[in-house]
Amino acid sequence: MLSNAFLEIQDCTYYTTLIKISFDLFNKK
């Protein structure tokens, strides 16, 4: 159960980073 929560947190961080990178690229246009 602990590992499941850890994986969920990892996914959240991963998607947040993806969104941040996409947003940064979009702003550079």
PDB file as gemmi writes it, atoms N, CA and C in Angstrom:
CRYST1    1.000    1.000    1.000  90.00  90.00  90.00 P 1                      
ATOM      1  N   MET A   1       0.837  -1.203   0.000  1.00  0.00           N  
ATOM      2  CA  MET A   1       0.000   0.000   0.000  1.00  0.00           C  
ATOM      3  C   MET A   1       0.871   1.252   0.000  1.00  0.00           C  
ATOM      4  N   LEU A   2       1.952   1.188   0.749  1.00  0.00           N  
ATOM      5  CA  LEU A   2       2.847   2.350   0.804  1.00  0.00           C  
ATOM      6  C   LEU A   2       3.455   2.604  -0.568  1.00  0.00           C  
ATOM      7  N   SER A   3       3.838   1.531  -1.263  1.00  0.00           N  
ATOM      8  CA  SER A   3       4.441   1.689  -2.589  1.00  0.00           C  
ATOM      9  C   SER A   3       3.419   2.253  -3.572  1.00  0.00           C  
ATOM     10  N   ASN A   4       2.151   1.865  -3.416  1.00  0.00           N  
ATOM     11  CA  ASN A   4       1.107   2.401  -4.291  1.00  0.00           C  
ATOM     12  C   ASN A   4       1.001   3.907  -4.139  1.00  0.00           C  
ATOM     13  N   ALA A   5       1.001   4.375  -2.911  1.00  0.00           N  
ATOM     14  CA  ALA A   5       0.923   5.815  -2.654  1.00  0.00           C  
ATOM     15  C   ALA A   5       2.150   6.504  -3.239  1.00  0.00           C  
ATOM     16  N   PHE A   6       3.299   5.878  -3.094  1.00  0.00           N  
ATOM     17  CA  PHE A   6       4.542   6.447  -3.628  1.00  0.00           C  
ATOM     18  C   PHE A   6       4.458   6.576  -5.146  1.00  0.00           C  
ATOM     19  N   LEU A   7       3.926   5.532  -5.810  1.00  0.00           N  
ATOM     20  CA  LEU A   7       3.793   5.571  -7.268  1.00  0.00           C  
ATOM     21  C   LEU A   7       2.827   6.667  -7.684  1.00  0.00           C  
ATOM     22  N   GLU A   8       1.745   6.842  -6.929  1.00  0.00           N  
ATOM     23  CA  GLU A   8       0.784   7.894  -7.255  1.00  0.00           C  
ATOM     24  C   GLU A   8       1.441   9.256  -7.138  1.00  0.00           C  
ATOM     25  N   ILE A   9       2.250   9.437  -6.102  1.00  0.00           N  
ATOM     26  CA  ILE A   9       2.951  10.715  -5.923  1.00  0.00           C  
ATOM     27  C   ILE A   9       3.919  10.926  -7.080  1.00  0.00           C  
ATOM     28  N   GLN A  10       4.612   9.876  -7.489  1.00  0.00           N  
ATOM     29  CA  GLN A  10       5.546   9.977  -8.618  1.00  0.00           C  
ATOM     30  C   GLN A  10       4.804  10.391  -9.879  1.00  0.00           C  
ATOM     31  N   ASP A  11       3.646   9.773 -10.142  1.00  0.00           N  
ATOM     32  CA  ASP A  11       2.848  10.121 -11.318  1.00  0.00           C  
ATOM     33  C   ASP A  11       2.452  11.584 -11.273  1.00  0.00           C  
ATOM     34  N   CYS A  12       1.997  12.039 -10.110  1.00  0.00           N  
ATOM     35  CA  CYS A  12       1.574  13.427  -9.952  1.00  0.00           C  
ATOM     36  C   CYS A  12       2.733  14.364 -10.263  1.00  0.00           C  
ATOM     37  N   THR A  13       3.901  14.065  -9.708  1.00  0.00           N  
ATOM     38  CA  THR A  13       5.075  14.906  -9.950  1.00  0.00           C  
ATOM     39  C   THR A  13       5.445  14.889 -11.429  1.00  0.00           C  
ATOM     40  N   TYR A  14       5.361  13.709 -12.040  1.00  0.00           N  
ATOM     41  CA  TYR A  14       5.706  13.558 -13.453  1.00  0.00           C  
ATOM     42  C   TYR A  14       4.797  14.424 -14.327  1.00  0.00           C  
ATOM     43  N   TYR A  15       3.498  14.334 -14.093  1.00  0.00           N  
ATOM     44  CA  TYR A  15       2.562  15.109 -14.907  1.00  0.00           C  
ATOM     45  C   TYR A  15       2.689  16.598 -14.639  1.00  0.00           C  
ATOM     46  N   THR A  16       2.927  16.960 -13.396  1.00  0.00           N  
ATOM     47  CA  THR A  16       3.112  18.380 -13.071  1.00  0.00           C  
ATOM     48  C   THR A  16       4.324  18.925 -13.809  1.00  0.00           C  
ATOM     49  N   THR A  17       5.402  18.136 -13.845  1.00  0.00           N  
ATOM     50  CA  THR A  17       6.610  18.562 -14.554  1.00  0.00           C  
ATOM     51  C   THR A  17       6.331  18.690 -16.050  1.00  0.00           C  
ATOM     52  N   LEU A  18       5.596  17.725 -16.608  1.00  0.00           N  
ATOM     53  CA  LEU A  18       5.249  17.778 -18.032  1.00  0.00           C  
ATOM     54  C   LEU A  18       4.482  19.048 -18.351  1.00  0.00           C  
ATOM     55  N   ILE A  19       3.488  19.354 -17.527  1.00  0.00           N  
ATOM     56  CA  ILE A  19       2.670  20.554 -17.748  1.00  0.00           C  
ATOM     57  C   ILE A  19       3.535  21.800 -17.648  1.00  0.00           C  
ATOM     58  N   LYS A  20       4.425  21.841 -16.670  1.00  0.00           N  
ATOM     59  CA  LYS A  20       5.288  23.009 -16.482  1.00  0.00           C  
ATOM     60  C   LYS A  20       6.185  23.204 -17.705  1.00  0.00           C  
ATOM     61  N   ILE A  21       6.769  22.114 -18.215  1.00  0.00           N  
ATOM     62  CA  ILE A  21       7.646  22.203 -19.383  1.00  0.00           C  
ATOM     63  C   ILE A  21       6.844  22.671 -20.597  1.00  0.00           C  
ATOM     64  N   SER A  22       5.656  22.095 -20.795  1.00  0.00           N  
ATOM     65  CA  SER A  22       4.818  22.497 -21.923  1.00  0.00           C  
ATOM     66  C   SER A  22       4.465  23.970 -21.822  1.00  0.00           C  
ATOM     67  N   PHE A  23       4.140  24.413 -20.623  1.00  0.00           N  
ATOM     68  CA  PHE A  23       3.777  25.809 -20.402  1.00  0.00           C  
ATOM     69  C   PHE A  23       4.957  26.718 -20.707  1.00  0.00           C  
ATOM     70  N   ASP A  24       6.143  26.327 -20.259  1.00  0.00           N  
ATOM     71  CA  ASP A  24       7.351  27.126 -20.519  1.00  0.00           C  
ATOM     72  C   ASP A  24       7.615  27.218 -22.022  1.00  0.00           C  
ATOM     73  N   LEU A  25       7.502  26.093 -22.724  1.00  0.00           N  
ATOM     74  CA  LEU A  25       7.729  26.095 -24.169  1.00  0.00           C  
ATOM     75  C   LEU A  25       6.708  26.983 -24.866  1.00  0.00           C  
ATOM     76  N   PHE A  26       5.470  26.912 -24.425  1.00  0.00           N  
ATOM     77  CA  PHE A  26       4.405  27.712 -25.026  1.00  0.00           C  
ATOM     78  C   PHE A  26       4.676  29.203 -24.827  1.00  0.00           C  
ATOM     79  N   ASN A  27       5.196  29.567 -23.675  1.00  0.00           N  
ATOM     80  CA  ASN A  27       5.470  30.975 -23.382  1.00  0.00           C  
ATOM     81  C   ASN A  27       6.652  31.507 -24.181  1.00  0.00           C  
ATOM     82  N   LYS A  28       7.542  30.621 -24.613  1.00  0.00           N  
ATOM     83  CA  LYS A  28       8.734  31.070 -25.348  1.00  0.00           C  
ATOM     84  C   LYS A  28       8.416  31.412 -26.799  1.00  0.00           C  
ATOM     85  N   LYS A  29       7.247  30.990 -27.275  1.00  0.00           N  
ATOM     86  CA  LYS A  29       6.885  31.269 -28.673  1.00  0.00           C  
ATOM     87  C   LYS A  29       6.729  32.764 -28.895  1.00  0.00           C  
TER      88      LYS A  29                                                      
END                                                                             
